[in-house]
Amino acid sequence: MATSRRPPAYASFLAAGVAATAELMVMQPLDVVKTRMHLQGDGIKSGDNFQGTLAAMRGIRQAEGLAGLWRGFVPGLCVVIPRRGFKFVFYDAFIKLLWKGEKQKAPFQHSLVAGGLAGASEACIITPLECLKIGMQSEKAAGSSATGMASFARAMVRSGGVGSLYAGLGATVAKHTAHSCFYFAAFHETKKFAPKGSSRFQQICWDLLSGFVAGCAAATANNPFDVVKTRQQVVAASALSSHAAGQEFACGPTSPASVAMELVRRDGWAGLYKGYIAKVARLGPGSALIFCTYEQVMSLFH
């Protein structure tokens, strides 16, 4: 009787990296829109004040060309590959410590804790790249006038030292902890409803559905932390005198608590959910694609 092979140690990272690349190639414009909407609001002069996700996509395209919707793609790719890779690797490691049975059958609370620990761990690794991505996505420049990734990094380090690349670390850890808590728990809980003996096509459909549920749950949980993170990290871009948003936010509060309180004071509690539609529009379908691709790639190692 054929037995299932144990996947090599690198399999989880590789599968997650392939899945993340496929997702970003499709969903990058929505990530740019989300960032821009995080940086607008009452009293913000550099904000776009877009009235919704579609209006933001049209506005960015008209002002900066189609390339504007793909701004920050290279650092974004440098972020998502290690982010997803380490997220899945760390989750596998933590769930094995907490649960001795099959990963797919782990209780909800075990998946929740393992996911949270995985998210916090990956956040400490990818924060510098997140800072660069936010700086590039929030820069309003057309064509060749846009600042490159290396130029952003040099300017940030020259102005604020290496520590500037870790702006918003606390909010980043909080965001990824909240995200991954519900990301994995929602996926595996939804998959438990799949009938036994499903065909390959049915398994793919359940992976897509479970991934979609996981993405929506994670987006809802992490959005407040994500808004705060974006507003903290754009300050690092103030190293460039031409970066309007960086210059403006550098004059305001910078600690996570003070940023959140100022946001609520100006825009109400709804301010913590700026860019939510764009985030769900990306993370729902995007997570469906990620989990489905991940499961299919992992199946090649069994």
PDB file of C-alpha atoms in Angstrom:
ATOM      1  CA  MET A   1       0.000   0.000   0.000  1.00  0.00           C
ATOM      2  CA  ALA A   2       1.337   3.448  -0.948  1.00  0.00           C
ATOM      3  CA  THR A   3       2.316   5.642   1.945  1.00  0.00           C
ATOM      4  CA  SER A   4       2.362   9.418   2.112  1.00  0.00           C
ATOM      5  CA  ARG A   5       5.847  10.946   2.038  1.00  0.00           C
ATOM      6  CA  ARG A   6       6.818  13.472   4.659  1.00  0.00           C
ATOM      7  CA  PRO A   7       7.371  16.862   2.936  1.00  0.00           C
ATOM      8  CA  PRO A   8      10.921  18.282   3.137  1.00  0.00           C
ATOM      9  CA  ALA A   9      11.601  21.110   5.581  1.00  0.00           C
ATOM     10  CA  TYR A  10      11.551  23.769   2.856  1.00  0.00           C
ATOM     11  CA  ALA A  11       8.241  22.656   1.335  1.00  0.00           C
ATOM     12  CA  SER A  12       5.979  24.888   3.453  1.00  0.00           C
ATOM     13  CA  PHE A  13       8.059  28.017   2.769  1.00  0.00           C
ATOM     14  CA  LEU A  14       8.254  27.261  -0.956  1.00  0.00           C
ATOM     15  CA  ALA A  15       4.520  26.579  -1.273  1.00  0.00           C
ATOM     16  CA  ALA A  16       3.636  29.752   0.630  1.00  0.00           C
ATOM     17  CA  GLY A  17       6.074  31.795  -1.464  1.00  0.00           C
ATOM     18  CA  VAL A  18       4.562  30.564  -4.729  1.00  0.00           C
ATOM     19  CA  ALA A  19       1.053  31.250  -3.402  1.00  0.00           C
ATOM     20  CA  ALA A  20       1.982  34.753  -2.201  1.00  0.00           C
ATOM     21  CA  THR A  21       3.550  35.672  -5.551  1.00  0.00           C
ATOM     22  CA  ALA A  22       0.449  34.571  -7.456  1.00  0.00           C
ATOM     23  CA  GLU A  23      -1.795  36.557  -5.096  1.00  0.00           C
ATOM     24  CA  LEU A  24       0.218  39.793  -5.231  1.00  0.00           C
ATOM     25  CA  MET A  25       0.372  39.783  -9.031  1.00  0.00           C
ATOM     26  CA  VAL A  26      -3.424  39.946  -9.073  1.00  0.00           C
ATOM     27  CA  MET A  27      -4.159  42.019  -5.964  1.00  0.00           C
ATOM     28  CA  GLN A  28      -1.407  44.684  -5.822  1.00  0.00           C
ATOM     29  CA  PRO A  29      -3.665  47.594  -6.965  1.00  0.00           C
ATOM     30  CA  LEU A  30      -6.011  47.028  -4.027  1.00  0.00           C
ATOM     31  CA  ASP A  31      -3.061  47.111  -1.621  1.00  0.00           C
ATOM     32  CA  VAL A  32      -2.012  50.509  -3.008  1.00  0.00           C
ATOM     33  CA  VAL A  33      -5.600  51.786  -2.664  1.00  0.00           C
ATOM     34  CA  LYS A  34      -5.775  50.528   0.926  1.00  0.00           C
ATOM     35  CA  THR A  35      -2.568  52.369   1.841  1.00  0.00           C
ATOM     36  CA  ARG A  36      -3.743  55.636   0.267  1.00  0.00           C
ATOM     37  CA  MET A  37      -7.093  55.426   2.078  1.00  0.00           C
ATOM     38  CA  HIS A  38      -5.326  54.812   5.394  1.00  0.00           C
ATOM     39  CA  LEU A  39      -3.568  58.149   4.898  1.00  0.00           C
ATOM     40  CA  GLN A  40      -6.587  60.328   4.211  1.00  0.00           C
ATOM     41  CA  GLY A  41      -9.130  61.863   6.540  1.00  0.00           C
ATOM     42  CA  ASP A  42     -10.251  64.996   8.325  1.00  0.00           C
ATOM     43  CA  GLY A  43      -7.512  67.614   8.533  1.00  0.00           C
ATOM     44  CA  ILE A  44      -4.964  65.725   6.420  1.00  0.00           C
ATOM     45  CA  LYS A  45      -3.772  68.045   3.658  1.00  0.00           C
ATOM     46  CA  SER A  46      -1.745  65.440   1.770  1.00  0.00           C
ATOM     47  CA  GLY A  47      -4.646  62.954   1.700  1.00  0.00           C
ATOM     48  CA  ASP A  48      -6.510  62.109  -1.498  1.00  0.00           C
ATOM     49  CA  ASN A  49      -9.962  61.968   0.137  1.00  0.00           C
ATOM     50  CA  PHE A  50     -11.181  59.280  -2.242  1.00  0.00           C
ATOM     51  CA  GLN A  51     -14.848  58.386  -1.807  1.00  0.00           C
ATOM     52  CA  GLY A  52     -14.503  54.630  -2.030  1.00  0.00           C
ATOM     53  CA  THR A  53     -12.316  51.896  -3.479  1.00  0.00           C
ATOM     54  CA  LEU A  54     -13.340  52.244  -7.139  1.00  0.00           C
ATOM     55  CA  ALA A  55     -12.995  56.028  -6.995  1.00  0.00           C
ATOM     56  CA  ALA A  56      -9.497  55.582  -5.563  1.00  0.00           C
ATOM     57  CA  MET A  57      -8.469  53.225  -8.353  1.00  0.00           C
ATOM     58  CA  ARG A  58      -9.756  55.652 -10.982  1.00  0.00           C
ATOM     59  CA  GLY A  59      -8.125  58.650  -9.274  1.00  0.00           C
ATOM     60  CA  ILE A  60      -4.700  57.023  -8.960  1.00  0.00           C
ATOM     61  CA  ARG A  61      -4.788  55.805 -12.560  1.00  0.00           C
ATOM     62  CA  GLN A  62      -5.754  59.241 -13.890  1.00  0.00           C
ATOM     63  CA  ALA A  63      -3.161  61.132 -11.830  1.00  0.00           C
ATOM     64  CA  GLU A  64      -0.234  58.706 -11.947  1.00  0.00           C
ATOM     65  CA  GLY A  65      -0.977  56.344 -14.788  1.00  0.00           C
ATOM     66  CA  LEU A  66      -1.601  52.608 -14.580  1.00  0.00           C
ATOM     67  CA  ALA A  67       1.855  52.169 -13.032  1.00  0.00           C
ATOM     68  CA  GLY A  68       0.621  54.126 -10.001  1.00  0.00           C
ATOM     69  CA  LEU A  69      -1.595  51.192  -9.037  1.00  0.00           C
ATOM     70  CA  TRP A  70       1.456  48.934  -9.018  1.00  0.00           C
ATOM     71  CA  ARG A  71       3.674  51.275  -6.994  1.00  0.00           C
ATOM     72  CA  GLY A  72       5.728  49.399  -4.424  1.00  0.00           C
ATOM     73  CA  PHE A  73       5.334  46.053  -6.209  1.00  0.00           C
ATOM     74  CA  VAL A  74       9.012  45.068  -5.828  1.00  0.00           C
ATOM     75  CA  PRO A  75       9.224  45.704  -2.062  1.00  0.00           C
ATOM     76  CA  GLY A  76       5.716  44.246  -1.841  1.00  0.00           C
ATOM     77  CA  LEU A  77       7.004  41.059  -3.441  1.00  0.00           C
ATOM     78  CA  CYS A  78      10.017  41.137  -1.122  1.00  0.00           C
ATOM     79  CA  VAL A  79       7.524  41.411   1.763  1.00  0.00           C
ATOM     80  CA  VAL A  80       4.923  38.817   0.821  1.00  0.00           C
ATOM     81  CA  ILE A  81       7.292  35.964  -0.015  1.00  0.00           C
ATOM     82  CA  PRO A  82       9.055  35.889   3.386  1.00  0.00           C
ATOM     83  CA  ARG A  83       5.867  37.015   5.156  1.00  0.00           C
ATOM     84  CA  ARG A  84       3.734  34.179   3.841  1.00  0.00           C
ATOM     85  CA  GLY A  85       6.649  31.776   3.893  1.00  0.00           C
ATOM     86  CA  PHE A  86       7.553  32.379   7.522  1.00  0.00           C
ATOM     87  CA  LYS A  87       3.869  32.639   8.486  1.00  0.00           C
ATOM     88  CA  PHE A  88       3.150  29.097   7.303  1.00  0.00           C
ATOM     89  CA  VAL A  89       6.475  27.693   8.550  1.00  0.00           C
ATOM     90  CA  PHE A  90       6.016  29.253  12.002  1.00  0.00           C
ATOM     91  CA  TYR A  91       2.390  28.122  12.154  1.00  0.00           C
ATOM     92  CA  ASP A  92       3.386  24.535  11.387  1.00  0.00           C
ATOM     93  CA  ALA A  93       6.057  24.690  14.096  1.00  0.00           C
ATOM     94  CA  PHE A  94       3.792  26.197  16.767  1.00  0.00           C
ATOM     95  CA  ILE A  95       0.803  23.964  16.050  1.00  0.00           C
ATOM     96  CA  LYS A  96       3.053  20.901  16.436  1.00  0.00           C
ATOM     97  CA  LEU A  97       4.060  22.163  19.882  1.00  0.00           C
ATOM     98  CA  LEU A  98       0.456  22.763  20.923  1.00  0.00           C
ATOM     99  CA  TRP A  99      -1.310  19.840  19.235  1.00  0.00           C
ATOM    100  CA  LYS A 100      -0.015  16.314  18.672  1.00  0.00           C
ATOM    101  CA  GLY A 101      -2.706  15.206  16.226  1.00  0.00           C
ATOM    102  CA  GLU A 102      -3.305  16.105  12.584  1.00  0.00           C
ATOM    103  CA  LYS A 103      -2.933  19.825  11.871  1.00  0.00           C
ATOM    104  CA  GLN A 104      -6.293  19.945  10.087  1.00  0.00           C
ATOM    105  CA  LYS A 105      -8.065  18.597  13.183  1.00  0.00           C
ATOM    106  CA  ALA A 106      -6.512  20.959  15.728  1.00  0.00           C
ATOM    107  CA  PRO A 107      -9.068  22.632  18.059  1.00  0.00           C
ATOM    108  CA  PHE A 108      -9.992  26.246  17.305  1.00  0.00           C
ATOM    109  CA  GLN A 109      -8.146  27.645  20.333  1.00  0.00           C
ATOM    110  CA  HIS A 110      -4.932  25.831  19.377  1.00  0.00           C
ATOM    111  CA  SER A 111      -5.075  27.221  15.829  1.00  0.00           C
ATOM    112  CA  LEU A 112      -5.796  30.669  17.246  1.00  0.00           C
ATOM    113  CA  VAL A 113      -2.746  30.656  19.545  1.00  0.00           C
ATOM    114  CA  ALA A 114      -0.398  29.062  16.994  1.00  0.00           C
ATOM    115  CA  GLY A 115      -1.514  31.576  14.373  1.00  0.00           C
ATOM    116  CA  GLY A 116      -0.978  34.520  16.714  1.00  0.00           C
ATOM    117  CA  LEU A 117       2.537  33.372  17.621  1.00  0.00           C
ATOM    118  CA  ALA A 118       3.346  32.815  13.943  1.00  0.00           C
ATOM    119  CA  GLY A 119       2.123  36.309  13.049  1.00  0.00           C
ATOM    120  CA  ALA A 120       4.124  37.993  15.796  1.00  0.00           C
ATOM    121  CA  SER A 121       7.268  36.104  14.762  1.00  0.00           C
ATOM    122  CA  GLU A 122       7.051  36.967  11.058  1.00  0.00           C
ATOM    123  CA  ALA A 123       6.298  40.621  11.849  1.00  0.00           C
ATOM    124  CA  CYS A 124       9.702  41.025  13.499  1.00  0.00           C
ATOM    125  CA  ILE A 125      11.355  39.836  10.283  1.00  0.00           C
ATOM    126  CA  ILE A 126       9.451  41.771   7.622  1.00  0.00           C
ATOM    127  CA  THR A 127       8.962  45.206   9.265  1.00  0.00           C
ATOM    128  CA  PRO A 128      11.834  46.937   7.365  1.00  0.00           C
ATOM    129  CA  LEU A 129      10.389  45.850   4.027  1.00  0.00           C
ATOM    130  CA  GLU A 130       6.913  46.927   5.142  1.00  0.00           C
ATOM    131  CA  CYS A 131       8.313  50.416   5.854  1.00  0.00           C
ATOM    132  CA  LEU A 132       9.781  50.654   2.363  1.00  0.00           C
ATOM    133  CA  LYS A 133       6.565  49.392   0.784  1.00  0.00           C
ATOM    134  CA  ILE A 134       4.417  51.953   2.629  1.00  0.00           C
ATOM    135  CA  GLY A 135       6.796  54.746   1.686  1.00  0.00           C
ATOM    136  CA  MET A 136       6.660  53.830  -1.999  1.00  0.00           C
ATOM    137  CA  GLN A 137       2.906  53.224  -2.133  1.00  0.00           C
ATOM    138  CA  SER A 138       2.122  56.546  -0.488  1.00  0.00           C
ATOM    139  CA  GLU A 139       4.357  58.589  -2.797  1.00  0.00           C
ATOM    140  CA  LYS A 140       2.365  60.510  -5.386  1.00  0.00           C
ATOM    141  CA  ALA A 141       4.607  60.585  -8.425  1.00  0.00           C
ATOM    142  CA  ALA A 142       4.130  59.663 -12.048  1.00  0.00           C
ATOM    143  CA  GLY A 143       6.414  57.586 -14.237  1.00  0.00           C
ATOM    144  CA  SER A 144      10.163  58.044 -13.913  1.00  0.00           C
ATOM    145  CA  SER A 145       9.803  60.653 -11.150  1.00  0.00           C
ATOM    146  CA  ALA A 146       8.838  57.934  -8.657  1.00  0.00           C
ATOM    147  CA  THR A 147      11.542  57.079  -6.099  1.00  0.00           C
ATOM    148  CA  GLY A 148      13.068  53.619  -6.315  1.00  0.00           C
ATOM    149  CA  MET A 149      13.298  51.088  -3.505  1.00  0.00           C
ATOM    150  CA  ALA A 150      17.070  51.485  -2.999  1.00  0.00           C
ATOM    151  CA  SER A 151      16.793  55.289  -2.919  1.00  0.00           C
ATOM    152  CA  PHE A 152      14.049  55.084  -0.290  1.00  0.00           C
ATOM    153  CA  ALA A 153      16.148  52.754   1.859  1.00  0.00           C
ATOM    154  CA  ARG A 154      19.263  54.944   1.638  1.00  0.00           C
ATOM    155  CA  ALA A 155      17.315  58.111   2.473  1.00  0.00           C
ATOM    156  CA  MET A 156      15.587  56.514   5.468  1.00  0.00           C
ATOM    157  CA  VAL A 157      18.802  55.094   6.938  1.00  0.00           C
ATOM    158  CA  ARG A 158      20.736  58.301   6.275  1.00  0.00           C
ATOM    159  CA  SER A 159      18.060  60.384   8.027  1.00  0.00           C
ATOM    160  CA  GLY A 160      16.997  58.193  10.926  1.00  0.00           C
ATOM    161  CA  GLY A 161      19.487  55.339  11.092  1.00  0.00           C
ATOM    162  CA  VAL A 162      18.686  51.654  10.771  1.00  0.00           C
ATOM    163  CA  GLY A 163      16.031  52.080  13.474  1.00  0.00           C
ATOM    164  CA  SER A 164      13.877  54.067  11.029  1.00  0.00           C
ATOM    165  CA  LEU A 165      13.308  50.850   9.085  1.00  0.00           C
ATOM    166  CA  TYR A 166      11.601  49.464  12.200  1.00  0.00           C
ATOM    167  CA  ALA A 167       9.076  52.298  12.507  1.00  0.00           C
ATOM    168  CA  GLY A 168       5.729  50.963  13.637  1.00  0.00           C
ATOM    169  CA  LEU A 169       7.161  47.652  14.866  1.00  0.00           C
ATOM    170  CA  GLY A 170       4.685  47.410  17.750  1.00  0.00           C
ATOM    171  CA  ALA A 171       1.684  48.066  15.501  1.00  0.00           C
ATOM    172  CA  THR A 172       3.078  45.646  12.907  1.00  0.00           C
ATOM    173  CA  VAL A 173       3.375  42.889  15.501  1.00  0.00           C
ATOM    174  CA  ALA A 174      -0.177  43.628  16.729  1.00  0.00           C
ATOM    175  CA  LYS A 175      -1.522  43.634  13.163  1.00  0.00           C
ATOM    176  CA  HIS A 176       0.095  40.338  12.168  1.00  0.00           C
ATOM    177  CA  THR A 177      -0.792  38.680  15.468  1.00  0.00           C
ATOM    178  CA  ALA A 178      -4.471  39.587  15.051  1.00  0.00           C
ATOM    179  CA  HIS A 179      -4.351  38.654  11.367  1.00  0.00           C
ATOM    180  CA  SER A 180      -2.805  35.211  11.804  1.00  0.00           C
ATOM    181  CA  CYS A 181      -4.923  34.314  14.846  1.00  0.00           C
ATOM    182  CA  PHE A 182      -8.039  34.281  12.699  1.00  0.00           C
ATOM    183  CA  TYR A 183      -6.339  33.476   9.374  1.00  0.00           C
ATOM    184  CA  PHE A 184      -5.456  29.884  10.212  1.00  0.00           C
ATOM    185  CA  ALA A 185      -8.226  29.231  12.733  1.00  0.00           C
ATOM    186  CA  ALA A 186     -10.962  30.336  10.307  1.00  0.00           C
ATOM    187  CA  PHE A 187      -9.444  28.325   7.449  1.00  0.00           C
ATOM    188  CA  HIS A 188      -9.189  25.057   9.365  1.00  0.00           C
ATOM    189  CA  GLU A 189     -12.567  25.479  11.077  1.00  0.00           C
ATOM    190  CA  THR A 190     -14.282  26.034   7.727  1.00  0.00           C
ATOM    191  CA  LYS A 191     -12.458  23.053   6.184  1.00  0.00           C
ATOM    192  CA  LYS A 192     -13.905  20.816   8.914  1.00  0.00           C
ATOM    193  CA  PHE A 193     -17.295  21.152   7.191  1.00  0.00           C
ATOM    194  CA  ALA A 194     -15.933  19.530   4.025  1.00  0.00           C
ATOM    195  CA  PRO A 195     -17.437  16.064   3.460  1.00  0.00           C
ATOM    196  CA  LYS A 196     -15.087  13.104   3.778  1.00  0.00           C
ATOM    197  CA  GLY A 197     -14.009  11.409   0.599  1.00  0.00           C
ATOM    198  CA  SER A 198     -14.252  14.580  -1.480  1.00  0.00           C
ATOM    199  CA  SER A 199     -12.938  14.569  -5.032  1.00  0.00           C
ATOM    200  CA  ARG A 200      -9.910  16.685  -5.962  1.00  0.00           C
ATOM    201  CA  PHE A 201     -12.194  19.295  -7.528  1.00  0.00           C
ATOM    202  CA  GLN A 202     -14.325  19.430  -4.366  1.00  0.00           C
ATOM    203  CA  GLN A 203     -11.191  19.791  -2.225  1.00  0.00           C
ATOM    204  CA  ILE A 204     -10.060  22.741  -4.356  1.00  0.00           C
ATOM    205  CA  CYS A 205     -13.494  24.351  -3.960  1.00  0.00           C
ATOM    206  CA  TRP A 206     -13.344  23.900  -0.192  1.00  0.00           C
ATOM    207  CA  ASP A 207      -9.811  25.363  -0.115  1.00  0.00           C
ATOM    208  CA  LEU A 208     -11.087  28.405  -2.035  1.00  0.00           C
ATOM    209  CA  LEU A 209     -14.112  28.855   0.231  1.00  0.00           C
ATOM    210  CA  SER A 210     -12.130  28.333   3.432  1.00  0.00           C
ATOM    211  CA  GLY A 211      -9.410  30.716   2.244  1.00  0.00           C
ATOM    212  CA  PHE A 212     -12.013  33.372   1.438  1.00  0.00           C
ATOM    213  CA  VAL A 213     -13.556  33.069   4.919  1.00  0.00           C
ATOM    214  CA  ALA A 214     -10.075  33.199   6.478  1.00  0.00           C
ATOM    215  CA  GLY A 215      -9.146  36.337   4.529  1.00  0.00           C
ATOM    216  CA  CYS A 216     -12.337  38.190   5.489  1.00  0.00           C
ATOM    217  CA  ALA A 217     -11.944  37.223   9.157  1.00  0.00           C
ATOM    218  CA  ALA A 218      -8.293  38.288   9.213  1.00  0.00           C
ATOM    219  CA  ALA A 219      -9.039  41.604   7.467  1.00  0.00           C
ATOM    220  CA  THR A 220     -11.737  42.440   9.998  1.00  0.00           C
ATOM    221  CA  ALA A 221      -9.472  41.621  12.941  1.00  0.00           C
ATOM    222  CA  ASN A 222      -6.349  43.454  11.786  1.00  0.00           C
ATOM    223  CA  ASN A 223      -7.674  46.602  10.056  1.00  0.00           C
ATOM    224  CA  PRO A 224      -7.434  48.972  13.078  1.00  0.00           C
ATOM    225  CA  PHE A 225      -3.816  47.953  13.711  1.00  0.00           C
ATOM    226  CA  ASP A 226      -3.053  48.228   9.996  1.00  0.00           C
ATOM    227  CA  VAL A 227      -4.265  51.845   9.818  1.00  0.00           C
ATOM    228  CA  VAL A 228      -2.100  52.777  12.818  1.00  0.00           C
ATOM    229  CA  LYS A 229       0.873  50.893  11.350  1.00  0.00           C
ATOM    230  CA  THR A 230       0.582  52.690   8.016  1.00  0.00           C
ATOM    231  CA  ARG A 231       0.462  56.112   9.684  1.00  0.00           C
ATOM    232  CA  GLN A 232       3.501  55.304  11.802  1.00  0.00           C
ATOM    233  CA  GLN A 233       5.558  53.860   8.976  1.00  0.00           C
ATOM    234  CA  VAL A 234       4.885  56.651   6.482  1.00  0.00           C
ATOM    235  CA  VAL A 235       6.766  58.952   8.871  1.00  0.00           C
ATOM    236  CA  ALA A 236      10.003  57.163   7.893  1.00  0.00           C
ATOM    237  CA  ALA A 237       9.428  58.429   4.335  1.00  0.00           C
ATOM    238  CA  SER A 238       9.791  62.009   5.601  1.00  0.00           C
ATOM    239  CA  ALA A 239      13.490  61.480   4.899  1.00  0.00           C
ATOM    240  CA  LEU A 240      12.527  62.488   1.353  1.00  0.00           C
ATOM    241  CA  SER A 241      11.670  66.183   1.263  1.00  0.00           C
ATOM    242  CA  SER A 242       9.365  65.590  -1.722  1.00  0.00           C
ATOM    243  CA  HIS A 243       7.226  63.001   0.127  1.00  0.00           C
ATOM    244  CA  ALA A 244       4.141  65.023   1.122  1.00  0.00           C
ATOM    245  CA  ALA A 245       2.465  62.401   3.315  1.00  0.00           C
ATOM    246  CA  GLY A 246       5.695  61.591   5.156  1.00  0.00           C
ATOM    247  CA  GLN A 247       6.346  65.261   5.867  1.00  0.00           C
ATOM    248  CA  GLU A 248       2.805  65.855   7.150  1.00  0.00           C
ATOM    249  CA  PHE A 249       2.557  62.802   9.401  1.00  0.00           C
ATOM    250  CA  ALA A 250       6.032  63.462  10.837  1.00  0.00           C
ATOM    251  CA  CYS A 251       4.541  66.556  12.500  1.00  0.00           C
ATOM    252  CA  GLY A 252       1.828  64.559  14.272  1.00  0.00           C
ATOM    253  CA  PRO A 253       1.703  61.876  16.983  1.00  0.00           C
ATOM    254  CA  THR A 254       3.953  58.872  16.421  1.00  0.00           C
ATOM    255  CA  SER A 255       3.317  56.307  19.206  1.00  0.00           C
ATOM    256  CA  PRO A 256       0.688  53.603  18.451  1.00  0.00           C
ATOM    257  CA  ALA A 257      -1.684  54.769  21.201  1.00  0.00           C
ATOM    258  CA  SER A 258      -1.426  58.463  20.318  1.00  0.00           C
ATOM    259  CA  VAL A 259      -1.888  57.766  16.589  1.00  0.00           C
ATOM    260  CA  ALA A 260      -5.004  55.701  17.336  1.00  0.00           C
ATOM    261  CA  MET A 261      -6.456  58.321  19.708  1.00  0.00           C
ATOM    262  CA  GLU A 262      -5.836  61.163  17.262  1.00  0.00           C
ATOM    263  CA  LEU A 263      -7.460  59.127  14.484  1.00  0.00           C
ATOM    264  CA  VAL A 264     -10.575  58.439  16.588  1.00  0.00           C
ATOM    265  CA  ARG A 265     -10.728  62.077  17.713  1.00  0.00           C
ATOM    266  CA  ARG A 266     -10.740  63.340  14.127  1.00  0.00           C
ATOM    267  CA  ASP A 267     -12.693  60.646  12.274  1.00  0.00           C
ATOM    268  CA  GLY A 268     -14.545  58.731  14.977  1.00  0.00           C
ATOM    269  CA  TRP A 269     -14.267  54.996  15.582  1.00  0.00           C
ATOM    270  CA  ALA A 270     -14.967  54.375  11.892  1.00  0.00           C
ATOM    271  CA  GLY A 271     -11.528  55.863  11.205  1.00  0.00           C
ATOM    272  CA  LEU A 272      -9.968  52.625  12.441  1.00  0.00           C
ATOM    273  CA  TYR A 273     -11.622  50.885   9.496  1.00  0.00           C
ATOM    274  CA  LYS A 274     -10.335  53.167   6.751  1.00  0.00           C
ATOM    275  CA  GLY A 275      -9.622  51.150   3.602  1.00  0.00           C
ATOM    276  CA  TYR A 276     -11.637  48.195   4.924  1.00  0.00           C
ATOM    277  CA  ILE A 277     -13.481  47.543   1.644  1.00  0.00           C
ATOM    278  CA  ALA A 278     -10.222  47.554  -0.311  1.00  0.00           C
ATOM    279  CA  LYS A 279      -8.649  45.259   2.294  1.00  0.00           C
ATOM    280  CA  VAL A 280     -11.503  42.730   2.209  1.00  0.00           C
ATOM    281  CA  ALA A 281     -11.630  42.922  -1.589  1.00  0.00           C
ATOM    282  CA  ARG A 282      -7.977  41.951  -1.587  1.00  0.00           C
ATOM    283  CA  LEU A 283      -7.742  39.526   1.351  1.00  0.00           C
ATOM    284  CA  GLY A 284     -10.965  37.600   0.663  1.00  0.00           C
ATOM    285  CA  PRO A 285     -10.211  36.454  -2.908  1.00  0.00           C
ATOM    286  CA  GLY A 286      -6.459  36.772  -2.297  1.00  0.00           C
ATOM    287  CA  SER A 287      -6.508  34.376   0.646  1.00  0.00           C
ATOM    288  CA  ALA A 288      -8.678  31.966  -1.328  1.00  0.00           C
ATOM    289  CA  LEU A 289      -5.961  31.949  -3.985  1.00  0.00           C
ATOM    290  CA  ILE A 290      -3.166  31.669  -1.411  1.00  0.00           C
ATOM    291  CA  PHE A 291      -4.584  28.725   0.528  1.00  0.00           C
ATOM    292  CA  CYS A 292      -5.687  26.908  -2.617  1.00  0.00           C
ATOM    293  CA  THR A 293      -2.276  27.336  -4.265  1.00  0.00           C
ATOM    294  CA  TYR A 294      -0.491  26.415  -1.027  1.00  0.00           C
ATOM    295  CA  GLU A 295      -2.482  23.192  -0.609  1.00  0.00           C
ATOM    296  CA  GLN A 296      -1.938  22.205  -4.249  1.00  0.00           C
ATOM    297  CA  VAL A 297       1.810  22.849  -4.128  1.00  0.00           C
ATOM    298  CA  MET A 298       2.122  20.956  -0.821  1.00  0.00           C
ATOM    299  CA  SER A 299       0.259  18.005  -2.357  1.00  0.00           C
ATOM    300  CA  LEU A 300       3.157  17.620  -4.822  1.00  0.00           C
ATOM    301  CA  PHE A 301       5.447  16.704  -1.907  1.00  0.00           C
ATOM    302  CA  HIS A 302       3.184  13.931  -0.557  1.00  0.00           C
TER     303      HIS A 302
END
